[in-house]
mmCIF file of C-alpha atoms in Angstrom:
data_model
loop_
_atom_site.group_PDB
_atom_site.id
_atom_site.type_symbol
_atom_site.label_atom_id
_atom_site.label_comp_id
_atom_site.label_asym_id
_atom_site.label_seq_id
_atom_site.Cartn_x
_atom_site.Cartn_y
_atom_site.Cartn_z
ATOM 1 C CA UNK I 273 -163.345 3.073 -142.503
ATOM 2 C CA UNK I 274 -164.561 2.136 -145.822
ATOM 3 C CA UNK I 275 -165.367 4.223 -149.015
ATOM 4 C CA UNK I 276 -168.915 4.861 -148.796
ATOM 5 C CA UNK I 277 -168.902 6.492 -153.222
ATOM 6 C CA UNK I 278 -166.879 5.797 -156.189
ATOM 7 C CA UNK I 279 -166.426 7.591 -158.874
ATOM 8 C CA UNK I 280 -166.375 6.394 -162.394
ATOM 9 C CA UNK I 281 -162.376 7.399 -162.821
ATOM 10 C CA UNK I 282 -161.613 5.942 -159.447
ATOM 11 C CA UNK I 283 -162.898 2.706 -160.383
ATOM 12 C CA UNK I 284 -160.987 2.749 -163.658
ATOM 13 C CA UNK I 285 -158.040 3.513 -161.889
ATOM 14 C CA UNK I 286 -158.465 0.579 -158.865
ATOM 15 C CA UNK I 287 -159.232 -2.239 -161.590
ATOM 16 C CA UNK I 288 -156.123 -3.108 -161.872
ATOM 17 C CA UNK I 289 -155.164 -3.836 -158.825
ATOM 18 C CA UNK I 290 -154.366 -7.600 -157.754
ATOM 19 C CA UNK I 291 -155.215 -7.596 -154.394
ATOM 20 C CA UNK I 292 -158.091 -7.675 -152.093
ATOM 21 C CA UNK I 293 -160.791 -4.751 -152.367
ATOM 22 C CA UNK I 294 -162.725 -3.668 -150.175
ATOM 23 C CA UNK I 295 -165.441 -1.474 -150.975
ATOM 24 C CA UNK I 296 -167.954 -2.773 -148.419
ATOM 25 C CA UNK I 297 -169.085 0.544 -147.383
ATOM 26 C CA UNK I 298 -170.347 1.376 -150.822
ATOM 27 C CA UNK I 299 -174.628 1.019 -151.343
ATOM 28 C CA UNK I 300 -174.952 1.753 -155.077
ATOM 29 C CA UNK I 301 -172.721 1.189 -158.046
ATOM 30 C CA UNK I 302 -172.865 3.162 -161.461
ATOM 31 C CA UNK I 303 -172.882 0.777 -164.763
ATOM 32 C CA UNK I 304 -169.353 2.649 -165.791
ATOM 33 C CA UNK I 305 -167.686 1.598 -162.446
ATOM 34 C CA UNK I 306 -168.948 -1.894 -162.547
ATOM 35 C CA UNK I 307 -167.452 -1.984 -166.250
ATOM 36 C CA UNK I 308 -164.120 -0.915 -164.894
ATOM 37 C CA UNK I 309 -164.289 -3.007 -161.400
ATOM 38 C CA UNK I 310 -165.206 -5.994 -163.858
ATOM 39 C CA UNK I 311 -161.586 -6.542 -164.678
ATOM 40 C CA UNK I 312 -160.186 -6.996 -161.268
ATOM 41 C CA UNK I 313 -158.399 -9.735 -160.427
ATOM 42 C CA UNK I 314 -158.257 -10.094 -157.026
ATOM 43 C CA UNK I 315 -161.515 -10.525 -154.671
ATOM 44 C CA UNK I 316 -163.787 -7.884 -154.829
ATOM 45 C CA UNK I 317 -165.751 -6.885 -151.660
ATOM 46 C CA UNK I 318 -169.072 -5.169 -152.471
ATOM 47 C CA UNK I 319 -171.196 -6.705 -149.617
ATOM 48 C CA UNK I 320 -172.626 -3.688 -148.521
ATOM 49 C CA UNK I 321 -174.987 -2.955 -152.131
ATOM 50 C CA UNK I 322 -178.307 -2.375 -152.007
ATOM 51 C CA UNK I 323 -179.360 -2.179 -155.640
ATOM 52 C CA UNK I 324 -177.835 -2.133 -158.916
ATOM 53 C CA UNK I 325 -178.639 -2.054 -162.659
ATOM 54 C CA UNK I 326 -178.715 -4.717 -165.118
ATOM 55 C CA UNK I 327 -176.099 -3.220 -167.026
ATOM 56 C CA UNK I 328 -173.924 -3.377 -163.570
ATOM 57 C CA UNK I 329 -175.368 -6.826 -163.058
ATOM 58 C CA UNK I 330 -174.278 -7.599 -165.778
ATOM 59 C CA UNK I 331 -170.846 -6.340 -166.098
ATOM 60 C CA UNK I 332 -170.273 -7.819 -162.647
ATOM 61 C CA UNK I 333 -170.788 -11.463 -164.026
ATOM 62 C CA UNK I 334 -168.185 -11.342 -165.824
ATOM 63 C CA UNK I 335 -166.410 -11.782 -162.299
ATOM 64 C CA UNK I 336 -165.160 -15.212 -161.250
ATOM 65 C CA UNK I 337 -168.186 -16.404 -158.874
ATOM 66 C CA UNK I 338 -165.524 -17.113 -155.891
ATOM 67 C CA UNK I 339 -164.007 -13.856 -156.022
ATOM 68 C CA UNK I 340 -166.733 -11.280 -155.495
ATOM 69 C CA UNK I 341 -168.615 -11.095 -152.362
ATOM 70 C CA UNK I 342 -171.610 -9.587 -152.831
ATOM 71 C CA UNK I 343 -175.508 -9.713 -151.088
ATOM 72 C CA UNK I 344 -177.410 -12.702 -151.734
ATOM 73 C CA UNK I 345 -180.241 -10.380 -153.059
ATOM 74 C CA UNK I 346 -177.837 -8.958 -155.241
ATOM 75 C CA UNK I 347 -176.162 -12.307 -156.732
ATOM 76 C CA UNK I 348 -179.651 -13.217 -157.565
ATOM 77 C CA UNK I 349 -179.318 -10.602 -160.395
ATOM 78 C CA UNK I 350 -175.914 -10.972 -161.397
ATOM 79 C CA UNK I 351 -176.546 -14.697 -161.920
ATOM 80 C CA UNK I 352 -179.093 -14.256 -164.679
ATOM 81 C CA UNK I 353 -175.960 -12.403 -166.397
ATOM 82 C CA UNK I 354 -173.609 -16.023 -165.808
#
């Protein structure tokens, strides 16, 4: 089952992790965890958002394009932030 919230200090805390994450499950992300999940280096799974901020967007684009999966709706945003 996948996490379905995040807190800020959780997401500080995961960044760092080189592997695969999977945070599918989550719908909304808060500008201070997309700062921290920014600086992951593995792939980042946040397919299941719904809507996020342009300060999220925009922290998020800092990601490598391959590694993130995210909603097409949702890329839409993040690339004005490329």
């Amino acid at each position: 089952e996948s996490l379905t919230e995040l807190s800020d200090s959780a997401a500080e805390h995961i960044a760092n992790y080189m592997g695969e994450l999977d945070l599918s499950g989550l719908t909304e992300l808060s500008d201070e965890a997309a700062e921290s999940l920014s600086k992951c280096k593995g792939f980042l799974n946040l397919s299941g958002l719904k809507e996020l901020s342009d300060a999220a967007a925009k922290s998020l684009a800092r990601i490598d394009p391959e590694k993130l999966g995210i909603p097409d709706e949702i890329d839409e945003l993040v690339a004005r932030f490329r």
